[in-house]
Coordinates of C-alpha atoms and ligand atoms in Angstrom, one line a residue:
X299 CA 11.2 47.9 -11.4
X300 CA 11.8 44.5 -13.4
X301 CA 8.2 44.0 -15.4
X302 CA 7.6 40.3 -16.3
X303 CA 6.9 41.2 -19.7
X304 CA 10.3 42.8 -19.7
X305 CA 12.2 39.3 -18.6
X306 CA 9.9 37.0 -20.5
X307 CA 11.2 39.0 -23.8
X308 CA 14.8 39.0 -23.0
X309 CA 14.5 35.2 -22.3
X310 CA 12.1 34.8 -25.4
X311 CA 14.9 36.5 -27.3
X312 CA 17.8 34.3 -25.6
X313 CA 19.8 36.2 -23.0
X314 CA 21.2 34.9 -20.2
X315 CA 18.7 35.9 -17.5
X316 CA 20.7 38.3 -14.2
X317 CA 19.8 37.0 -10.4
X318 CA 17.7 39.8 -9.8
X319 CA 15.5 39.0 -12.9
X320 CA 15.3 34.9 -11.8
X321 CA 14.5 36.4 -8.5
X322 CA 11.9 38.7 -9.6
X323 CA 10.3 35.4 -11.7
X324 CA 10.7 32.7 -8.5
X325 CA 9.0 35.2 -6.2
X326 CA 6.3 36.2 -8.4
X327 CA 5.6 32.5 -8.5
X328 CA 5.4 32.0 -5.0
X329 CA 3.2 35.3 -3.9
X330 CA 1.2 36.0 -6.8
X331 CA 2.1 39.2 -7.9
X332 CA 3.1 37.3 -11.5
X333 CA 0.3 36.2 -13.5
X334 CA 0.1 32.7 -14.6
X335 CA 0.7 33.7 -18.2
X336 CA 3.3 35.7 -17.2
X337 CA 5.0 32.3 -15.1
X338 CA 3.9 29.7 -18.3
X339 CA 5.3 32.2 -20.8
X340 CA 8.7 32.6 -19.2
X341 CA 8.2 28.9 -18.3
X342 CA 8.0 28.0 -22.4
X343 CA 10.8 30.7 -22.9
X344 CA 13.5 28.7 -20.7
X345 CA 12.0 25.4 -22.2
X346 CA 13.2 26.7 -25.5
X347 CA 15.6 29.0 -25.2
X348 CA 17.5 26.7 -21.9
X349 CA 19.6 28.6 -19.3
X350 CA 22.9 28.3 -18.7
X351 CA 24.6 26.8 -15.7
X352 CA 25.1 29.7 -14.1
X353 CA 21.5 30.6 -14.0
X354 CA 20.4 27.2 -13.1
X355 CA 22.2 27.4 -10.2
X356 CA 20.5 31.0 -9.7
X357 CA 16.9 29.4 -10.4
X358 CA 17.6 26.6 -8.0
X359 CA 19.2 28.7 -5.5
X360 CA 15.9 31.0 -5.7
X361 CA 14.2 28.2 -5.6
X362 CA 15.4 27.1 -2.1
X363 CA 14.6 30.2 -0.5
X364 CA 11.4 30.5 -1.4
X365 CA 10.6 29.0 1.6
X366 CA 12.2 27.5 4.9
X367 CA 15.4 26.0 4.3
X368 CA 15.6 23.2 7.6
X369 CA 18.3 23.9 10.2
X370 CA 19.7 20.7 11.4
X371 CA 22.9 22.3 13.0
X372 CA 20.8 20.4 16.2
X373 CA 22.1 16.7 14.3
X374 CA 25.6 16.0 15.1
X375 CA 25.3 13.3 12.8
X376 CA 26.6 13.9 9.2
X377 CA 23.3 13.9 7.3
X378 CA 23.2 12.3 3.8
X379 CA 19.9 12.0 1.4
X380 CA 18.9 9.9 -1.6
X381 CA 17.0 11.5 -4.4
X382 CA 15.9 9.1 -7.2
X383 CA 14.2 10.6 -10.2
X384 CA 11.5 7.7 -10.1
X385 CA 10.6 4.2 -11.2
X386 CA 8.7 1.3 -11.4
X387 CA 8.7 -0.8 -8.0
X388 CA 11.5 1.6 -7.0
X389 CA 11.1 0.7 -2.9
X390 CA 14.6 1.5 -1.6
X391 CA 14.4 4.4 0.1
X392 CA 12.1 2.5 2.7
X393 CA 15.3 0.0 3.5
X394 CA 18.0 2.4 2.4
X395 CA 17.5 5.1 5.0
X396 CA 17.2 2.7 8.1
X397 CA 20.2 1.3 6.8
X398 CA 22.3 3.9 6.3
X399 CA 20.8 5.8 9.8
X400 CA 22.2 2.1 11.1
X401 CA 25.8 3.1 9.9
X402 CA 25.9 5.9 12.2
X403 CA 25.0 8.8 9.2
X404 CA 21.5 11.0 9.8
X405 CA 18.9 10.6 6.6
X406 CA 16.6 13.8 6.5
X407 CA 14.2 12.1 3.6
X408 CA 11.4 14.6 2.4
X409 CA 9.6 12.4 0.2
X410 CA 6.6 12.7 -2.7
X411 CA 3.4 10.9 -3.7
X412 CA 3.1 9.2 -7.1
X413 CA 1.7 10.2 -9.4
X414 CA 1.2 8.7 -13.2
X415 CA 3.4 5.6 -13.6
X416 CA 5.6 6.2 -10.8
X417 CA 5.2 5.3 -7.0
X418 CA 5.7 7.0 -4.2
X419 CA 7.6 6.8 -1.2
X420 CA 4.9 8.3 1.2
X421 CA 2.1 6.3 -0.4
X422 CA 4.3 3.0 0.5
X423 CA 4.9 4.6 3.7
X424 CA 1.4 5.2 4.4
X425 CA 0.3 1.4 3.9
X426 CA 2.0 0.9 7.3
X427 CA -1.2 1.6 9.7
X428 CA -0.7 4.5 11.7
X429 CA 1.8 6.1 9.7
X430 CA 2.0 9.8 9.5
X431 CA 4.0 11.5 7.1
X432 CA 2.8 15.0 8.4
X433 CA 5.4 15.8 10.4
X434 CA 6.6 19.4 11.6
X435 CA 9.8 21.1 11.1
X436 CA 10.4 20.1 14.9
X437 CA 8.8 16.7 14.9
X438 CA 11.1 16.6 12.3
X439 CA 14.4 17.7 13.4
X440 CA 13.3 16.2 17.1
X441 CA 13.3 12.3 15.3
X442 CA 16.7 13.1 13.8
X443 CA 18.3 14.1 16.6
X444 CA 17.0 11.1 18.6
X445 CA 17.2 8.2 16.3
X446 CA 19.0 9.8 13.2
X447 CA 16.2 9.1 10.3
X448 CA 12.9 10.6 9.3
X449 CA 10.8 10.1 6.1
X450 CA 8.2 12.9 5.9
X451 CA 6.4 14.3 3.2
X452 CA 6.7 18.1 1.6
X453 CA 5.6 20.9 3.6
X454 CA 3.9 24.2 2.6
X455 CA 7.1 26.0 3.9
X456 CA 9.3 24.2 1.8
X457 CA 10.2 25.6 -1.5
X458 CA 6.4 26.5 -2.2
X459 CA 7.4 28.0 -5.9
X460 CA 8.1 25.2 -7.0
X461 CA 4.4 23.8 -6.0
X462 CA 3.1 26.5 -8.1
X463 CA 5.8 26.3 -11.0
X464 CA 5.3 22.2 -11.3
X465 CA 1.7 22.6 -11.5
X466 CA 2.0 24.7 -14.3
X467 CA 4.6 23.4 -16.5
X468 CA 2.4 20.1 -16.0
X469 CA -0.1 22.2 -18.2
X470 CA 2.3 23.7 -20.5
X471 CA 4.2 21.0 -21.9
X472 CA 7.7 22.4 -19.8
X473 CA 8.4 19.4 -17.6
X474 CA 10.9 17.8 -19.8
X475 CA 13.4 21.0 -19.8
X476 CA 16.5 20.1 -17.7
X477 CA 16.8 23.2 -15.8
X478 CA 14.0 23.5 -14.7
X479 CA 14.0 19.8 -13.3
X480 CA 17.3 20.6 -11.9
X481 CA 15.9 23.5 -9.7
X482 CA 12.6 21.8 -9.0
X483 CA 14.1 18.4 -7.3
X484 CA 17.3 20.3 -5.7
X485 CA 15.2 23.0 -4.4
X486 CA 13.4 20.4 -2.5
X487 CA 16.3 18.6 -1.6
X488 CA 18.6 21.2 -0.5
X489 CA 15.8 22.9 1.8
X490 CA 15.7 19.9 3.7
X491 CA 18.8 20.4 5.5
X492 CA 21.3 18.0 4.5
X493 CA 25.1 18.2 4.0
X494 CA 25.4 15.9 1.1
X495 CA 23.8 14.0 -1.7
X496 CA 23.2 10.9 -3.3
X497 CA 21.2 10.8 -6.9
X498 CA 19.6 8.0 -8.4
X499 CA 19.1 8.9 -12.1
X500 CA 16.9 6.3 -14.2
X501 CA 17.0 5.7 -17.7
X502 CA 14.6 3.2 -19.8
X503 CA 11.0 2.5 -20.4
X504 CA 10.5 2.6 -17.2
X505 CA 12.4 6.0 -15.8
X506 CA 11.0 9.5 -15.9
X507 CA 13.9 10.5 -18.6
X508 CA 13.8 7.0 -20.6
X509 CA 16.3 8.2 -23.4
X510 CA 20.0 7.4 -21.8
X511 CA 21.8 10.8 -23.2
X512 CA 19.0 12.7 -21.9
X513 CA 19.5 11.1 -18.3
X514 CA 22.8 11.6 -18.2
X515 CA 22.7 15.3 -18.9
X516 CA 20.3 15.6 -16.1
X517 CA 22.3 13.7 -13.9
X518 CA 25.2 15.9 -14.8
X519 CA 23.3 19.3 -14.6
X520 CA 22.1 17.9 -11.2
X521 CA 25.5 17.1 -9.7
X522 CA 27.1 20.4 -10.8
X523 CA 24.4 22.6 -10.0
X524 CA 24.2 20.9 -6.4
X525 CA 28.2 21.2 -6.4
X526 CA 28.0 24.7 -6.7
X527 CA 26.0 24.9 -4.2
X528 CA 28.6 23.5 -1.6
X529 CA 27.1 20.2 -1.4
X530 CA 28.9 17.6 -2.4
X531 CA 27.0 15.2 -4.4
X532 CA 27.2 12.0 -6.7
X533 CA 24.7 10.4 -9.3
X534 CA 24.4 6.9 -9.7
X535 CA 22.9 6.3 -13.8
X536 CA 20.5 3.0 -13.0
X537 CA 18.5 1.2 -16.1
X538 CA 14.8 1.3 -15.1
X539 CA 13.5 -1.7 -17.7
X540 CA 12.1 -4.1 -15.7
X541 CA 10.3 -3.6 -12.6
X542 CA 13.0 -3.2 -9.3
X543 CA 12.6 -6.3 -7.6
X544 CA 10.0 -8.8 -7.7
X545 CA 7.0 -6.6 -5.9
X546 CA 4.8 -3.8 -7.6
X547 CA 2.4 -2.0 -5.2
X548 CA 2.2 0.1 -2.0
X549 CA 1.9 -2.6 0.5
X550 CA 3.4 -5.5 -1.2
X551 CA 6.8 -3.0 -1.4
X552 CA 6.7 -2.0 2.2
X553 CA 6.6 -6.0 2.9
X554 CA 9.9 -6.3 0.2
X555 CA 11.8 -3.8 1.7
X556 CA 10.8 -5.4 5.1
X557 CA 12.8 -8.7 3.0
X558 CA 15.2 -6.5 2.0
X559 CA 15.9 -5.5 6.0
X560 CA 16.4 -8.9 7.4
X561 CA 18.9 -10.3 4.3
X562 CA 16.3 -11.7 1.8
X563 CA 15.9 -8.6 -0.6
X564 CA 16.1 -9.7 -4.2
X565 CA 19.6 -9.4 -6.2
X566 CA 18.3 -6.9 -7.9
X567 CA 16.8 -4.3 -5.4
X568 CA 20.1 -4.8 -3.1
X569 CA 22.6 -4.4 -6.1
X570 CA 20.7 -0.6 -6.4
X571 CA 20.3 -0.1 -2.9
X572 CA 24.3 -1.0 -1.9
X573 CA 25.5 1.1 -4.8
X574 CA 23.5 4.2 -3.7
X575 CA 24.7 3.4 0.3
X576 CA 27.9 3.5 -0.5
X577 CA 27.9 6.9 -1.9
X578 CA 26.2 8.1 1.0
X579 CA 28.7 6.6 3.3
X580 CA 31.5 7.7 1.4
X581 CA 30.5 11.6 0.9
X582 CA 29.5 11.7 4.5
X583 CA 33.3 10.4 4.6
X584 CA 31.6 7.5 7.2
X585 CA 33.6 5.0 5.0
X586 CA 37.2 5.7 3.4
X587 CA 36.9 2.9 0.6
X588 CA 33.7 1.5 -1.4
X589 CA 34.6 -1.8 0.2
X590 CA 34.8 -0.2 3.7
X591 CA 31.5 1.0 2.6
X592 CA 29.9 -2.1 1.7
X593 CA 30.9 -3.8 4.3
X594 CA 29.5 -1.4 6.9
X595 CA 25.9 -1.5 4.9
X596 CA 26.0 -5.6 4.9
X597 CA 26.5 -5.5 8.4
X598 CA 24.0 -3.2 10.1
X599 CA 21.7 -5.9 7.9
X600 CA 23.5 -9.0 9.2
X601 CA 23.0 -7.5 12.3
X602 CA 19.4 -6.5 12.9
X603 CA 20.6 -3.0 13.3
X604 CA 18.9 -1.4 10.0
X605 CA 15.7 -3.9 10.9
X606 CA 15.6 -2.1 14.4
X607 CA 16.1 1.4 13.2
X608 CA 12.9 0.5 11.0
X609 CA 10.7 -0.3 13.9
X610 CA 12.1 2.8 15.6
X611 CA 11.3 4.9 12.7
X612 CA 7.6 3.2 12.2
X613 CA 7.1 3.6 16.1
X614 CA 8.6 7.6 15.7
X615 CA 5.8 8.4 13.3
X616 CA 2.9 6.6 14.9
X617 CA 2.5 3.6 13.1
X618 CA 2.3 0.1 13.9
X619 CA 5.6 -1.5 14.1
X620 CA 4.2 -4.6 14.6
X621 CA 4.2 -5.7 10.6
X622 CA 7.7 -6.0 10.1
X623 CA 7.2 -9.1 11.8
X624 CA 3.8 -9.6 11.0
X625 CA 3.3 -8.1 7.5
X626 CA -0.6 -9.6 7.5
X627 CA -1.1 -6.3 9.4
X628 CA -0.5 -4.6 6.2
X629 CA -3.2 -4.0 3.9
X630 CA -4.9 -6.7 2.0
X631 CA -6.2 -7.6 -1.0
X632 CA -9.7 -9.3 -1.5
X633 CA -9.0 -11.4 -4.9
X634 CA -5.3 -13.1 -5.1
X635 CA -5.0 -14.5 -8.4
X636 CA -1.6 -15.8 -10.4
X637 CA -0.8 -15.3 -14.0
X638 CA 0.5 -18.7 -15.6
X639 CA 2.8 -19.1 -18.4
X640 CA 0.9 -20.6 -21.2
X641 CA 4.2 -22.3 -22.5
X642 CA 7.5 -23.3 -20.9
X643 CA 10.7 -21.2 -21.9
X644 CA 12.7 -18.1 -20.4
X645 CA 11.6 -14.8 -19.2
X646 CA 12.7 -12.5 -22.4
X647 CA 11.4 -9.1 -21.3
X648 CA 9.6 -7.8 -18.0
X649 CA 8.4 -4.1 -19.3
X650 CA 8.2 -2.1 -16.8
X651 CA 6.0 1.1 -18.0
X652 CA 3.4 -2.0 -18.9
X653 CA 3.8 -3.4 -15.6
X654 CA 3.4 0.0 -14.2
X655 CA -0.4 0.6 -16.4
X656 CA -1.3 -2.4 -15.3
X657 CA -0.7 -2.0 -11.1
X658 CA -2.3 1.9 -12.0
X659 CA -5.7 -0.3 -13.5
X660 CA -5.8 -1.7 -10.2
X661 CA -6.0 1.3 -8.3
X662 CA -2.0 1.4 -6.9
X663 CA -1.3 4.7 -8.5
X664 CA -2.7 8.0 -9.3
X665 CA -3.8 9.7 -12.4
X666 CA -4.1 12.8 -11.4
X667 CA -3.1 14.1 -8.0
X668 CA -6.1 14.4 -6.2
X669 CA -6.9 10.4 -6.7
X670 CA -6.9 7.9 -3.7
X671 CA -4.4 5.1 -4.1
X672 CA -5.3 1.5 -3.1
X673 CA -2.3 0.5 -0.9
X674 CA -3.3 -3.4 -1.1
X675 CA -3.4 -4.1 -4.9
X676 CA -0.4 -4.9 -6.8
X677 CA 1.9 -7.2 -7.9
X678 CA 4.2 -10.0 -5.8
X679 CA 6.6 -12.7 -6.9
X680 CA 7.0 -11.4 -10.5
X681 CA 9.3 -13.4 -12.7
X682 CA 12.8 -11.2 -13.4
X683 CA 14.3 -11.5 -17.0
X684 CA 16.5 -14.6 -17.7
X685 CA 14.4 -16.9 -15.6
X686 CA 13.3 -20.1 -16.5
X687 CA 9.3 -21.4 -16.6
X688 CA 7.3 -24.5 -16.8
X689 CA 4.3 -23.7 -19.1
X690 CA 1.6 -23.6 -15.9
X691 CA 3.8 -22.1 -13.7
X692 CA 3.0 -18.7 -11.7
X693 CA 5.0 -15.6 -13.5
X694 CA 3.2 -13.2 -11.1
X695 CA 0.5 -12.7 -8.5
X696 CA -1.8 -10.2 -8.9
X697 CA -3.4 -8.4 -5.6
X698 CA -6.5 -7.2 -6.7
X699 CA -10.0 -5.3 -5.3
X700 CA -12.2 -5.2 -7.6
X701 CA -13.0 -8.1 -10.6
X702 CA -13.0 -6.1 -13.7
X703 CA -9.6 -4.4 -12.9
X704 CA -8.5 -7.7 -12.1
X705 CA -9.3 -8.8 -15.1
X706 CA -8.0 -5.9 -17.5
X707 CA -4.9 -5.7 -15.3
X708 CA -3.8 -9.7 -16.0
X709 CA -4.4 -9.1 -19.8
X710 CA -1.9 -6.4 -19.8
X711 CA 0.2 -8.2 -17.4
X712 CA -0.2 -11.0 -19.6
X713 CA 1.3 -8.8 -22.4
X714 CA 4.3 -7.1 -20.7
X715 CA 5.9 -10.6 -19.8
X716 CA 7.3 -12.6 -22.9
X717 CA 8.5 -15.9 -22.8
X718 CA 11.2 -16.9 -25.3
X719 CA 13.2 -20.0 -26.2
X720 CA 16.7 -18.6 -24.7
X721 CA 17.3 -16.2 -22.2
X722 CA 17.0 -12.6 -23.0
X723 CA 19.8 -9.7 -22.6
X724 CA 19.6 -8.5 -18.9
X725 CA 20.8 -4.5 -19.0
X726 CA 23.6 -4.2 -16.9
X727 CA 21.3 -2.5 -13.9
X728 CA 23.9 -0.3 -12.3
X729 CA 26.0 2.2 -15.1
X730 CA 27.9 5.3 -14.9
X731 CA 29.0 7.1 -12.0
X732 CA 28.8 10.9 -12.1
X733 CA 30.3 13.8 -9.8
Ligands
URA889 N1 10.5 15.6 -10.1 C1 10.4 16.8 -9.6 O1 10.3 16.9 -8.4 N2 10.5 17.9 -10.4 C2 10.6 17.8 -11.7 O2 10.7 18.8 -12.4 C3 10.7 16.5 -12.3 C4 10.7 15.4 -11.5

């Protein structure tokens, strides 16, 4: 018999935990018979003591089969899935997976809500009317067989220890601890049935891990641990300073990635979203060469085919597919007011996390999880970095539903966009490539 208190010490005092004693911990969490103390105390344990890779890959692998792990054997497609580790007008897995799905490769997407700075996919999603995230395992595996893509939201069969473990390392002070991020995102991932992965690891004021060194050794734990896990898997390292793309807000993001879809995204969104499809296509082995790859992922825009697989995807999970050619059908806001320049000059610095306060003040995001989000507000037709203004001209417009949030949400909007005499440094937005 393995007593907590028994693991929890050898941990405390820095041994390598044994499979049977990560098991032990992993199922405690997800029927109870651990204590919360027990799981916070061993949580703080790993936080300080770490675990080594061998034992990640034992937590995550616990992790996975804490629940259902989907059988997609049913796709004959390869099946490829994006995992980005959150940002600030991050939209692309809404045009990315009808895209890739285009090219011929299945996307089994298991998305999450946002929550504190960062958006999420099924809150986006959820702007569409109609749309339902909801799915079943078999709705879910039936709309990948037919048309090869489905973006649902986490299930209670799916990896349900790491729904208890989150919630209480949110408490503790043990989310920052790179093994346990490691198992938490993989677990998800790997359950959902796919045969290889693509990571998008942010770094900057904007990212979840905003220190570059620190991102990088996620991304590398992530790519290894996943690896030895017999999925093949690559991280792409992306700088998260300024917002992704020009539109900040459930809605107003659907509508950009609807841009995005019929060739009008902006540079920056598609420079992310090629150099993530390409890694998809090429460790689904769809494409040979990065150019091969590339080219596949321009056309099946040039073509329609990616806008179509969106419709068929809206239309698969009941909503109205109608507003990607109508995008008035979307939600909208009451009050639409711009933020001027007060003087001419160039667009120095965009600050994301600011940015991202600001669209929370107006009801776009959550605090805490049980908050509704207000898919309308937001941000549009913000200025990028290195741009060039008239004093009086618009640097934004903010999408708001309520006057006082309106009006707290332009002053700090006001403040995260500088205006200097010479263009400021852009980040290079794309960096390393890992795995
Ligand atoms: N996202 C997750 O899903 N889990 C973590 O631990 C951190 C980010």
């Amino acid at each position: 018999m393995l007593f907590p208190q028994h693991i929890i010490a050898r941990k405390r005092d820095g041994h390598a935990l044994s499979r049977g004693e990560i098991g032990s911990f992993v199922h405690g969490a997800t029927n109870g018979s651990w204590a919360d103390y027990q799981l916070s105390a061993l949580l703080m344990a790993i936080y300080i003591r770490g675990m080594t890779p061998t034992e990640t890959a034992l937590y995550t692998e616990a992790m996975m089969n804490s629940g259902v792990v989907a059988d997609l054997s049913s796709v004959k497609r390869p099946k490829a899935d994006k995992h980005s580790t959150g940002g600030v007008g991050d939209k692309i897995s809404l045009h990315l997976a009808p895209m890739v799905a285009a090219c011929g490769v299945a996307v089994p997407m298991i998305s999450g809500r946002g929550l504190g700075h960062t958006g999420g996919t099924l809150d986006k999603l959820e702007s569409i009317p109609g749309f339902r995230v909801n799915l079943s395992m078999a709705e879910y595996r039936a709309e990948l067989e037919q048309i090869g893509v489905s973006l649902i939201g986490q299930t209670a069969e799916l990896a349900p220890s790491d729904k208890k473990l989150y919630a209480l390392r949110d408490v503790t002070a043990t989310v920052e601890c790179i093994p346990l991020i490691c198992g938490s995102i993989l677990a998800k991932k790997l359950a959902e049935g796919i045969d290889v992965l693509v990571l998008d690891v942010k770094f900057g004021r904007g990212a979840f891990m905003k220190d570059k060194t620190k991102a990088r050794e996620l991304a590398e734990a992530l790519v290894s641990v996943a690896k030895a896990m017999g999925k093949p898997t690559r991280a792409v390292m992306t700088a998260m300073e300024q917002p992704l793309g020009r539109n900040v807000g459930n809605a107003l993001e659907v509508i950009e990635s609807i841009e995005c879809l019929k060739g009008h995204g902006p540079a920056d969104t598609m420079e992310v979203t090629y150099a993530l499809g390409e890694q998809m296509l090429l460790l689904t082995k769809t494409a040979a060469t990065q150019a091969e790859a590339r080219s596949l992922l321009e056309q099946s825009v040039s073509s329609g085919a990616a806008l179509t697989k969106f419709r068929e995807l809206i239309s698969a999970q009941g909503g109205d597919a109608r507003v990607v050619d109508d995008v008035a059908l979307l939600p909208q806001a009451r009050l639409k007011v711009p933020l001027t320049a007060a003087r001419a000059g160039f667009i120095t610095d965009v600050d994301a996390m600011a940015v991202a306060l600001a669209a929370l003040r107006l009801g776009a995001g959550r605090a805490k999880a049980e908050d509704r989000v207000d898919h309308a507000v937001g941000f549009s037709a913000l200025v990028k970095v290195g741009e060039r203004v008239e004093a009086g001209a618009p640097l934004a417009l903010i999408h708001a539903n309520d006057e006082q949030a309106l009006a707290d949400a332009k002053a700090m909007l006001e403040e995260a966009v500088v205006i200097g005499d010479a263009p400021g440094v852009i980040v290079p937005l794309i960096d390393e490539l890992i795995g």
